[in-house]
Coordinates of C-alpha atoms in Angstrom, one line a residue:
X1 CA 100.0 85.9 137.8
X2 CA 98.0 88.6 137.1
X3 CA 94.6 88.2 137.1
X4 CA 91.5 90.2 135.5
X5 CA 89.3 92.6 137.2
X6 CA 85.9 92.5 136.1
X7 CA 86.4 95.9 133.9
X8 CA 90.0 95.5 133.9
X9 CA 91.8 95.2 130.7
X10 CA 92.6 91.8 129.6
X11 CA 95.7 90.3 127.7
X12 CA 94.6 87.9 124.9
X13 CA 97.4 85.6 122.9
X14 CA 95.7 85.4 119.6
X15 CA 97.3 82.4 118.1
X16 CA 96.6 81.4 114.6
X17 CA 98.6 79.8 111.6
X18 CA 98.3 82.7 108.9
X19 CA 97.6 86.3 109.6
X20 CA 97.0 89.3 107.5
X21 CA 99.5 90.9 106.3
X22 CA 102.1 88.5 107.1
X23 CA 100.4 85.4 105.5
X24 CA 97.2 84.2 104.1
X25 CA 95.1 81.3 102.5
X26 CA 91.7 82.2 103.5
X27 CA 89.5 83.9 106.0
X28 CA 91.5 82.9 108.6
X29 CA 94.2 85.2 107.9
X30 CA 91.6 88.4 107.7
X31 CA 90.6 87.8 111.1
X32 CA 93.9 86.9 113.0
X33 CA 94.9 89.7 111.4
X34 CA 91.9 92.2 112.1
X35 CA 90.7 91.3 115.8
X36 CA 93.7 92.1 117.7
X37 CA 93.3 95.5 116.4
X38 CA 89.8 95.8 117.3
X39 CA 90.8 94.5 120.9
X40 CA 93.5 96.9 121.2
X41 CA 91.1 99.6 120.0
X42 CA 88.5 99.0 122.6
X43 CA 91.1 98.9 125.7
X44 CA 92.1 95.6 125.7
X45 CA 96.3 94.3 125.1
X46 CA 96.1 91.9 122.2
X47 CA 99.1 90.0 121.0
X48 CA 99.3 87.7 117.9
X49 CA 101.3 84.3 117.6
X50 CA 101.9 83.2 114.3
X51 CA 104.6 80.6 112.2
X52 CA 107.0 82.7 110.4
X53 CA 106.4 81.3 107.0
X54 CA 108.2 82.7 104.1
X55 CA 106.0 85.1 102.6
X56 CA 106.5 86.8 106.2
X57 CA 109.5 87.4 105.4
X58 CA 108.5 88.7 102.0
X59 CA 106.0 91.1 103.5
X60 CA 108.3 94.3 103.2
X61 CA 107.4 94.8 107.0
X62 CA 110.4 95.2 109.7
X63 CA 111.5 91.9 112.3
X64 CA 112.9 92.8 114.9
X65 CA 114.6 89.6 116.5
X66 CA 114.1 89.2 119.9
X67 CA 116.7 87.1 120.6
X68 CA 114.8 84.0 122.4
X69 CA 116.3 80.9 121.2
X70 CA 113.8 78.1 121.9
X71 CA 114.4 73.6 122.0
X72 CA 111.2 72.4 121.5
X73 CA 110.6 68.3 121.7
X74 CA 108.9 67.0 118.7
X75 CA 109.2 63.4 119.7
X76 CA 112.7 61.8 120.0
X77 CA 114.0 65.4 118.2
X78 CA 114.8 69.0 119.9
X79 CA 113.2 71.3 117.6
X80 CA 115.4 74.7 117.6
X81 CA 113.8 77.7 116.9
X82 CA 113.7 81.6 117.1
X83 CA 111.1 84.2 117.6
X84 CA 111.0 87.8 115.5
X85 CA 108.7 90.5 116.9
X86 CA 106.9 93.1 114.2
X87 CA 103.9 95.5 115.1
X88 CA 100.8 95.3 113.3
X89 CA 100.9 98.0 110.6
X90 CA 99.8 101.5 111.9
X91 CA 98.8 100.2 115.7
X92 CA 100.7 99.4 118.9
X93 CA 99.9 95.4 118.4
X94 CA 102.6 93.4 118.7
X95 CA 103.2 90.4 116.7
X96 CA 105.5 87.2 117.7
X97 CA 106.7 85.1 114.9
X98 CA 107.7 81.7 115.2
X99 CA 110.9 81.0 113.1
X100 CA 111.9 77.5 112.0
X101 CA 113.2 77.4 108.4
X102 CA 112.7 73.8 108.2
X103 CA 109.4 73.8 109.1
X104 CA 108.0 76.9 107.8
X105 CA 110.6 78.5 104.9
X106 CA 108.1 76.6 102.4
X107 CA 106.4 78.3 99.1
X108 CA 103.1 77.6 100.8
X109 CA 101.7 77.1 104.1
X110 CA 99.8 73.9 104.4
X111 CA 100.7 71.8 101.4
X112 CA 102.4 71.1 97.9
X113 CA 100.1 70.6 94.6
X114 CA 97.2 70.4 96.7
X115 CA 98.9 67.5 98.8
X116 CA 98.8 68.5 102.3
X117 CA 103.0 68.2 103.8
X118 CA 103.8 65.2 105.3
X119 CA 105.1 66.6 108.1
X120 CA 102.2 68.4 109.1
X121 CA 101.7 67.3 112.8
X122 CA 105.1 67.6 113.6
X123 CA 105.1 71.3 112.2
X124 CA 102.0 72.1 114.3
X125 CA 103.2 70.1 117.7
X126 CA 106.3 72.6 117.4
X127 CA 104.4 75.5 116.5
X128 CA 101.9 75.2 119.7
X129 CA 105.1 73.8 122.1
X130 CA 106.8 77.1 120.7
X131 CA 103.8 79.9 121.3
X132 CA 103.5 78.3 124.7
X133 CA 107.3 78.6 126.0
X134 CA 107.4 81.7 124.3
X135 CA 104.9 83.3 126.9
X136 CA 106.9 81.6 129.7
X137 CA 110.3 82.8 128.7
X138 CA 109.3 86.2 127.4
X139 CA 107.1 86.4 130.8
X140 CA 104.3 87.4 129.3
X141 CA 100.7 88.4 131.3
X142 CA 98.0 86.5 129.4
X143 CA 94.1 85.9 130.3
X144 CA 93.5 83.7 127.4
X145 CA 95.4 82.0 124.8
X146 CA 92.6 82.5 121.6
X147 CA 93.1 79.2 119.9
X148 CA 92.1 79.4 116.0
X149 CA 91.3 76.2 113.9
X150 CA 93.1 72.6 114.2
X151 CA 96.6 73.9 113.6
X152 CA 96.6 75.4 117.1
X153 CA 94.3 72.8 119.1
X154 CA 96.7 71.1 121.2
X155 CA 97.5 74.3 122.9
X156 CA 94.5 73.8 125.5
X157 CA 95.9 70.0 126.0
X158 CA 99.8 71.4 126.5
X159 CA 98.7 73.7 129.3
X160 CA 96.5 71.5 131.4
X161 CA 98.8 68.4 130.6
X162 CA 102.1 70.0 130.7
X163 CA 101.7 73.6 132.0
X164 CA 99.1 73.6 135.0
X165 CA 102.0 74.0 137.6
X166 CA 103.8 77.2 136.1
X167 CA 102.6 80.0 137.8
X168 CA 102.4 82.4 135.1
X169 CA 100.9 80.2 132.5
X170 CA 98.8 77.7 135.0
X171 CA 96.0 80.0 135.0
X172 CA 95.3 81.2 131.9
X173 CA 92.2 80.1 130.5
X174 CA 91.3 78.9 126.6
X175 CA 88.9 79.6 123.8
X176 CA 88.7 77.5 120.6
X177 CA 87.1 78.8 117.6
X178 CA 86.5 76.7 115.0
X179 CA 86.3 78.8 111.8
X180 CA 86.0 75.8 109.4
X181 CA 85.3 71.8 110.7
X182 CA 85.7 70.6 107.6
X183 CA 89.2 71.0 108.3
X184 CA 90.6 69.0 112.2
X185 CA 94.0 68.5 111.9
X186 CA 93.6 64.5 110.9
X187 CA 97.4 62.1 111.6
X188 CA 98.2 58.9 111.9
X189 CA 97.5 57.8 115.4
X190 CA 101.5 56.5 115.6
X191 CA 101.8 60.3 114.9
X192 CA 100.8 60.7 118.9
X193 CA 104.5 60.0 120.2
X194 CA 105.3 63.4 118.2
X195 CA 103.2 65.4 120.5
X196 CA 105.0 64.3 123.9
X197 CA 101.5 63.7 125.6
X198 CA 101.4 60.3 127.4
X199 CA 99.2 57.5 125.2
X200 CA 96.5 57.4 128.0
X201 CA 94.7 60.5 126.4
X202 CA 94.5 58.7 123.3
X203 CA 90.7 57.4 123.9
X204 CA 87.5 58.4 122.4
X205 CA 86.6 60.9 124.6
X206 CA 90.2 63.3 123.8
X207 CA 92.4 63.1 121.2
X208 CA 91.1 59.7 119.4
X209 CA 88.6 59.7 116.3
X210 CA 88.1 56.9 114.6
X211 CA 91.4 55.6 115.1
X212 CA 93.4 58.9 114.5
X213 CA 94.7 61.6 116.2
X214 CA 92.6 64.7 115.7
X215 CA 94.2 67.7 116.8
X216 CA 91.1 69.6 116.5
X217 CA 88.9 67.6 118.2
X218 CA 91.7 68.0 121.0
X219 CA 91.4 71.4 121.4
X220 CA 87.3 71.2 121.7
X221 CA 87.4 69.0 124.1
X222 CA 90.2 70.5 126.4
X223 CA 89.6 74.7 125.4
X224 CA 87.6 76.4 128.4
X225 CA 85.0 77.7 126.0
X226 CA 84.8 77.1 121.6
X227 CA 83.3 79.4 119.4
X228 CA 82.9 79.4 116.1
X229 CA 81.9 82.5 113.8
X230 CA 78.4 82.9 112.9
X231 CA 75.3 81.8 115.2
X232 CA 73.6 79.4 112.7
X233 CA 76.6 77.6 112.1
X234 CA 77.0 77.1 115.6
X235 CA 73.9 75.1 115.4
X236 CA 74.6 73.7 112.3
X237 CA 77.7 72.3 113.1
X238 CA 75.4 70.0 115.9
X239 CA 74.0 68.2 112.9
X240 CA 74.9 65.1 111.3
X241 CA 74.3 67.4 107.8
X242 CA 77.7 70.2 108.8
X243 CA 78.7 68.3 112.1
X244 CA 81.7 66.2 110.3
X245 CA 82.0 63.9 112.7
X246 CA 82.0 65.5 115.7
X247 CA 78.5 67.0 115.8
X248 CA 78.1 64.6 119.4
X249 CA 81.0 66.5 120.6
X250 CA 79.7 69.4 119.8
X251 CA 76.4 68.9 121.3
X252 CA 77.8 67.7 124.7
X253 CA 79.5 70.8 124.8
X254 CA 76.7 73.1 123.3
X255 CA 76.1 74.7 126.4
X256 CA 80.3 76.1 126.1
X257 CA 79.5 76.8 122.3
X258 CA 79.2 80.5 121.0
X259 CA 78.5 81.9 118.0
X260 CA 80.3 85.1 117.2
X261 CA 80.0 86.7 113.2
X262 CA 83.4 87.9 111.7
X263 CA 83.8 91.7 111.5
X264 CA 86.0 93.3 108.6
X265 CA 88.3 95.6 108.1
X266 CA 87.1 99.1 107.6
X267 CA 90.5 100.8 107.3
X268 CA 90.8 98.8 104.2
X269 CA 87.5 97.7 102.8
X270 CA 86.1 100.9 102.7
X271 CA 84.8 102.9 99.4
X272 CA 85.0 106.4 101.0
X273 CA 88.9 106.0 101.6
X274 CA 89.9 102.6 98.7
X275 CA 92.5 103.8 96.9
X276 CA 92.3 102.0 94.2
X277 CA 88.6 102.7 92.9
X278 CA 87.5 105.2 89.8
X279 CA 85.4 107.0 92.1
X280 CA 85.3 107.0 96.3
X281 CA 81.6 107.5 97.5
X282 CA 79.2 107.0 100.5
X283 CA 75.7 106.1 101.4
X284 CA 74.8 109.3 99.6
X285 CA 77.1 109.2 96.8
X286 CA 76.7 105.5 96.5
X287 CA 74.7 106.0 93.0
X288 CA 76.7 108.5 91.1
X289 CA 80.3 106.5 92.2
X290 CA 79.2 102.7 91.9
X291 CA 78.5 104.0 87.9
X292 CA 82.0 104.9 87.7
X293 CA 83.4 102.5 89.6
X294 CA 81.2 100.1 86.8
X295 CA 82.4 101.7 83.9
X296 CA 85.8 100.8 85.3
X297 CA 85.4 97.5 85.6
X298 CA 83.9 97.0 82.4
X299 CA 86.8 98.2 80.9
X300 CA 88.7 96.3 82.8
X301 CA 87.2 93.3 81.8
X302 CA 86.9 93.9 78.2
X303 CA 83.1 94.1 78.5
X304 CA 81.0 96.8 76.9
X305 CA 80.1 99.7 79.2
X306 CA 76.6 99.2 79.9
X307 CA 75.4 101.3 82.9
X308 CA 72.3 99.3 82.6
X309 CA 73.1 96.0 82.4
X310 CA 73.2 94.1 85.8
X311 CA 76.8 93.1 86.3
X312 CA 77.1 89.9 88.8
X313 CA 80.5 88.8 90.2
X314 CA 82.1 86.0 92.2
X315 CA 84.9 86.4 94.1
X316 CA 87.1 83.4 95.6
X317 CA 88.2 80.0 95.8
X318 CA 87.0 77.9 93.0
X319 CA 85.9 74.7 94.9
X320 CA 82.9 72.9 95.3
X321 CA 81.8 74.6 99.1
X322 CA 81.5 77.5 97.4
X323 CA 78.8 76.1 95.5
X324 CA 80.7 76.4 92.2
X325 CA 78.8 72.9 90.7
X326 CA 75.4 75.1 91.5
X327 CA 76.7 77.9 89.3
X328 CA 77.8 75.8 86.5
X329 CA 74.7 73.9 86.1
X330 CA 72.8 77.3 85.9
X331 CA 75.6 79.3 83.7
X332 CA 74.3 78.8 80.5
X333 CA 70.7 79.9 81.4
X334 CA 71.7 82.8 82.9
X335 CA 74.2 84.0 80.1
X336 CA 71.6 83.9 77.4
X337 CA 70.0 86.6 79.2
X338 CA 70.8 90.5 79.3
X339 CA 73.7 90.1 81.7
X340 CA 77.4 90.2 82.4
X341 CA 79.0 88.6 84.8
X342 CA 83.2 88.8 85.7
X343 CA 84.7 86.3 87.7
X344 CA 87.9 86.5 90.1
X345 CA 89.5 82.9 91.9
X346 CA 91.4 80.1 91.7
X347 CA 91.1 76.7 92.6
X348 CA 90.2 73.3 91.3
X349 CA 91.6 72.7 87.5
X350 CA 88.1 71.3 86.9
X351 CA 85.9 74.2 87.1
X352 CA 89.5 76.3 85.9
X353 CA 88.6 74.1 82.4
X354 CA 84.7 74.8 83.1
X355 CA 85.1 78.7 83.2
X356 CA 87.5 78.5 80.1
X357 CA 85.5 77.2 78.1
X358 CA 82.1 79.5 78.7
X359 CA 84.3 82.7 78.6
X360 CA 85.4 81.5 75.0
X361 CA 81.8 80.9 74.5
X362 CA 80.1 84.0 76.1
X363 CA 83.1 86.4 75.2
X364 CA 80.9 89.3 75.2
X365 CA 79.0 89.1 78.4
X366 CA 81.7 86.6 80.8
X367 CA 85.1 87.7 82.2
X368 CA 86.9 85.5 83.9
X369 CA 90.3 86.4 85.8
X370 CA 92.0 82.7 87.2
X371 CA 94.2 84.3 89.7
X372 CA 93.8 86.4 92.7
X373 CA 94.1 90.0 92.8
X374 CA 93.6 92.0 95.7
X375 CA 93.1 95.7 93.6
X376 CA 90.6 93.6 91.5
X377 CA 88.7 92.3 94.3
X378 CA 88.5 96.1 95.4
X379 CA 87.5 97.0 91.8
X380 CA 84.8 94.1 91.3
X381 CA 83.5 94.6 94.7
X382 CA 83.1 98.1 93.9
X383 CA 81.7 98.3 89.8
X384 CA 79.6 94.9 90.1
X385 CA 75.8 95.5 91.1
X386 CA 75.4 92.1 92.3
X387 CA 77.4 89.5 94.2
X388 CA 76.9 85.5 93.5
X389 CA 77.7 83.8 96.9
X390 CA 75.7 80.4 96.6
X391 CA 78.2 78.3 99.1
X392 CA 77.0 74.8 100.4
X393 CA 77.8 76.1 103.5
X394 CA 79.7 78.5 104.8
X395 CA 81.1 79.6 108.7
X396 CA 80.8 83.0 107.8
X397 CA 81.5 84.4 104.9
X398 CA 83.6 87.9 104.1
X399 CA 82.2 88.7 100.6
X400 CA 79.0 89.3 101.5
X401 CA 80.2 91.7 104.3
X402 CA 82.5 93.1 101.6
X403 CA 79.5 93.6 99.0
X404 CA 77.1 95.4 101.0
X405 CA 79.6 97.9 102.5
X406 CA 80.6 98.9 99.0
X407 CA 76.7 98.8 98.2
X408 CA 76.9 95.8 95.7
X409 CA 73.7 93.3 97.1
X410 CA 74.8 89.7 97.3
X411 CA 72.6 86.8 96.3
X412 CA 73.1 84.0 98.8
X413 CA 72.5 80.7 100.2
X414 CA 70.6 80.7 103.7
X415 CA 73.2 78.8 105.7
X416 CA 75.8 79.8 108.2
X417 CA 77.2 83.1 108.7
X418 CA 75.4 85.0 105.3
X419 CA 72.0 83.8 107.1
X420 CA 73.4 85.7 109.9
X421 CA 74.6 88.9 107.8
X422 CA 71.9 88.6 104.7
X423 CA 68.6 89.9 105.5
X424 CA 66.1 88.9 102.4
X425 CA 64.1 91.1 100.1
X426 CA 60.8 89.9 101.1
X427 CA 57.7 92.6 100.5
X428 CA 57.8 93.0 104.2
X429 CA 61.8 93.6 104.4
X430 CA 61.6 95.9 101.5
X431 CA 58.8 97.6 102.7
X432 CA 60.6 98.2 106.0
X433 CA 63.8 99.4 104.1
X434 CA 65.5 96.5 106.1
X435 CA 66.2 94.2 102.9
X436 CA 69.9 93.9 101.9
X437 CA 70.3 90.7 99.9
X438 CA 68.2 87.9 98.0
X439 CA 68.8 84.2 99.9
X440 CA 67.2 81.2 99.1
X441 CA 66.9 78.2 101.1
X442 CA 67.7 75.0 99.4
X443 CA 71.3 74.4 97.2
X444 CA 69.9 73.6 94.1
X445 CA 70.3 74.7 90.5
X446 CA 66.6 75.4 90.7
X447 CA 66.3 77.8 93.4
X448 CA 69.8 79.9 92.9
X449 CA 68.4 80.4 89.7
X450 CA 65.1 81.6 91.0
X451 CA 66.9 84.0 93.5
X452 CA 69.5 84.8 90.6
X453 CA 65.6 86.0 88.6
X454 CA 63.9 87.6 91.6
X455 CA 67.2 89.4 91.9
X456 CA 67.2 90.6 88.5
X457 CA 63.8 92.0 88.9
X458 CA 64.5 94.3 91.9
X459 CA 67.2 95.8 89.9
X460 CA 64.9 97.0 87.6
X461 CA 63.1 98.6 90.3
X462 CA 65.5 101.5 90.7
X463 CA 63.9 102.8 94.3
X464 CA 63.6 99.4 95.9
X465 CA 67.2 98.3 94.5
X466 CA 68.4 101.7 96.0
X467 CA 66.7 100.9 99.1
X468 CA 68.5 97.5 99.2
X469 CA 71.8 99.0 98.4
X470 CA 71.3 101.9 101.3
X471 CA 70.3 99.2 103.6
X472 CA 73.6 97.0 102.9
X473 CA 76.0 100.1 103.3
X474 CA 74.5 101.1 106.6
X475 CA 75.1 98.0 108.6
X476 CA 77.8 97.8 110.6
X477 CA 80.5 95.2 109.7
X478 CA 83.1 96.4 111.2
X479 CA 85.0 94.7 114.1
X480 CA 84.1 97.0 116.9
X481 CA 80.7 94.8 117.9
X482 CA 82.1 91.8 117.2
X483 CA 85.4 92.5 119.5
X484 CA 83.2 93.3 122.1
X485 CA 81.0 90.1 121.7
X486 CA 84.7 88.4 121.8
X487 CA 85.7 90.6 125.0
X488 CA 82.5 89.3 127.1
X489 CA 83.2 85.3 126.1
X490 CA 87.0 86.0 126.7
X491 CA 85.6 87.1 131.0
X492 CA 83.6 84.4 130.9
X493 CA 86.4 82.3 130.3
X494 CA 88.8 83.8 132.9
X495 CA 86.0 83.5 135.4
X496 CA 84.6 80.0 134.9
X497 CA 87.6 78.0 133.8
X498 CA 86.8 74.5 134.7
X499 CA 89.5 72.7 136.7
X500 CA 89.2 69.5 134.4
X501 CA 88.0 70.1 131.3
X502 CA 88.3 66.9 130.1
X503 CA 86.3 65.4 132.2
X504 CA 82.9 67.0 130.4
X505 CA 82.6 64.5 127.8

């Protein structure tokens, strides 16, 4: 095999369960689908592994079937399945899907009326088997297999349990970035036989937690190196308070734990060149085109076109992480004021009932869209002068990255990734003209609505609130730092690989 210079290009298999554009329930998606192109950009051969699910297929975009016929184990069962090849929209990055009707032809990708599949670890187990002989068959070159979230942990376990003698596969090294541990990947520990690894490895120090299999934890304790995708969260998830559970793991491997924040898509989140905005405009032109783009989304929303009434927005899944109870218990105290606010998500039938009801109620001043739209995100992101992110916690966050490039300052929580990306509007920051947000520090009703006031003050003070807005559009949240921060753990991992990684715990 192959193996990487110190400033030689590297091949990376980023392997993931949803990607952009082929697939997609969260952030996920955005950055399986946005890093290989960044790594591609910058020198490096990036190729993405995902399921073929069927909204793949409904993408519009061309498979080209490669012909590989795989028989993958999944317990007692041989598994057939296929693999379709497509190139990332406008780039030379190739993508192999994993085809399995059975497993993957399903109207969504993880569960039914919110009820997860019951054949989840079987699904995933064939998935990981799959990526894995697809690399050996197709004899593919690669450093590092980039292992995203639970669906894809027992990838690291495969290739030192199964693979370590293959010569083109034996070598390659493993990072696992955990972009979410609320969610490991939890079966029933008589799920094991599934998997096709031997019963010994199911012990408290690999693939046992609290009596079930945990196909996350797996792949922290096997992967080379794990990531995650903001700093702060990579100490927070060391805490009992964001650790679920495996905050000792994650400890006793903090010196292999790196934090590295999400980059986004500029070819597509980028007011200049959006199509689908009233007015395009820049850091210079951000005043004169955010009023249009305003006015537009007034309309849109059946609200009256004030240009000088603040206009908050939320974005996203409606679910309690996304510190949905926090804006419900302050609602009613902010809609009596001079305000309007338009809301864009879906989620839990609870807080659907919740918004329902205060849109009938506030008519004038609350819109609320239950559904996702990816032109109104655009729009919203674009006409709205401020952005209401108050999550629990949160990895990273996109929004917030979203709202400042399109010079719309968000209103955050002080945890995770928007620490990371947020910078305050203290007298000191906006004095310095550094100042691109208003966080506050404790998730309470009391202090997002102090944050919510202090935020509605600065926008009456037109030269600090452009200073704010300026500030937010300048910084760079584009991929290209963050693939290079990627590009420096990903040699890290070819040159330290440890021999026995299980053996650190």
């Amino acid at each position: 095999m192959r193996r990487a210079g110190e400033d030689s290009p590297l091949h990376i298999a980023i392997v993931a369960s949803e990607a952009v554009p082929f697939s997609k329930t969260g952030g996920l998606a955005d950055v399986a689908g946005s890093l290989p192109r960044a790594l591609n950009a910058i020198g490096h051969r990036a190729s993405l592994f995902a399921p073929l699910h069927r909204s793949s297929r409904q993408s519009g975009l061309q498979l080209e079937d490669t012909g590989l016929r795989l028989d993958i184990p999944v317990g007692p069962r041989i598994i057939q399945g296929s693999v379709f090849l497509v190139r990332l929209p406008g780039t030379d990055v190739v993508a192999y899907l994993i085809d399995q009707p059975e497993y993957f032809d399903r109207p969504q990708l993880y569960q039914t009326d919110g009820v997860d599949y019951g054949d989840n670890c079987a699904r995933f187990v064939f998935f990981c088997r799959a990526v894995l002989e697809t690399v050996r068959l197709l004899n593919l070159d690669v450093d590092v297999f980039h292992c995203n979230d639970w669906q894809t942990g027992l990838i690291p376990v495969y290739l030192d349990e199964l693979y370590r003698a293959d010569l083109r596969l034996g070598r390659a090294g493993t990072l696992m970035t955990i972009h979410n541990l609320a969610y490991q990947g939890w079966f029933w520990h008589w799920d094991l036989p599934l998997t096709g690894l031997d019963w010994g490895l199911f012990n408290f120090r690999q693939l046992e937690h609290h009596g079930q299999l945990n196909f996350l934890k797996a792949g922290i304790v096997f992967a080379d190196l794990v990531s995650t995708v903001s700093p702060t969260y990579a100490r927070e998830i060391q805490t009992p308070a964001f650790g679920c559970g495996l905050e000792g793991l994650l400890q006793q491997r903090g010196a292999d734990l790196r934090g590295i924040v999400n980059g986004i898509d500029t070819d597509v989140w980028n007011p200049r060149i959006d199509p689908v905005l009233a007015a395009k405009y820049d850091i210079e032109s951000v005043a004169i085109g955010k009023a249009e783009c305003k006015a537009q989304l007034q309309r849109r929303a059946s609200l009256t076109e004030f240009p000088d009434v603040p206009l908050f927005a939320q974005i996203g899944r409606l679910d309690s992480q996304k510190g949905w109870d926090l804006l419900l218990e302050v609602a009613e105290q902010h809609l009596q004021g001079d305000v309007q606010v338009v809301i864009l998500g879906e989620g839990s039938p609870r807080y659907h009932e919740a918004l329902d009801r205060l849109a009938h109620r506030y008519s004038g001043k609350l819109r609320v869209f239950l559904e996702f739209s990816n032109s109104l995100a655009h729009q919203i992101e674009a006409g709205a002068d401020l952005f209401l992110m108050p999550s629990l916690y949160e990895p990273c966050g996109l929004n917030q990255l979203y709202s400042q490039a399109y010079g719309t300052v968000p209103i955050v929580h002080k945890t995770g990734g928007l620490a990371d990306t947020v910078v305050d509007a203290t007298p000191e920051n906006l004095a310095l003209r550094t100042a691109t947000g208003v966080t506050f520090d404790e998730p309470t009703p009391q202090a997002l609505m102090g944050a919510i006031e202090r935020a509605t003050r600065l926008f009456r003070d037109r030269g600090a609130w452009m200073s704010m807005v300026r500030a937010g559009m300048a910084r760079d949240s584009s991929w290209n730092q963050s693939a290079r921060e990627y590009v420096a753990l990903y040699r890290e991992v070819v040159e330290h690989r440890r021999v026995s990684p299980a053996e650190v715990i």
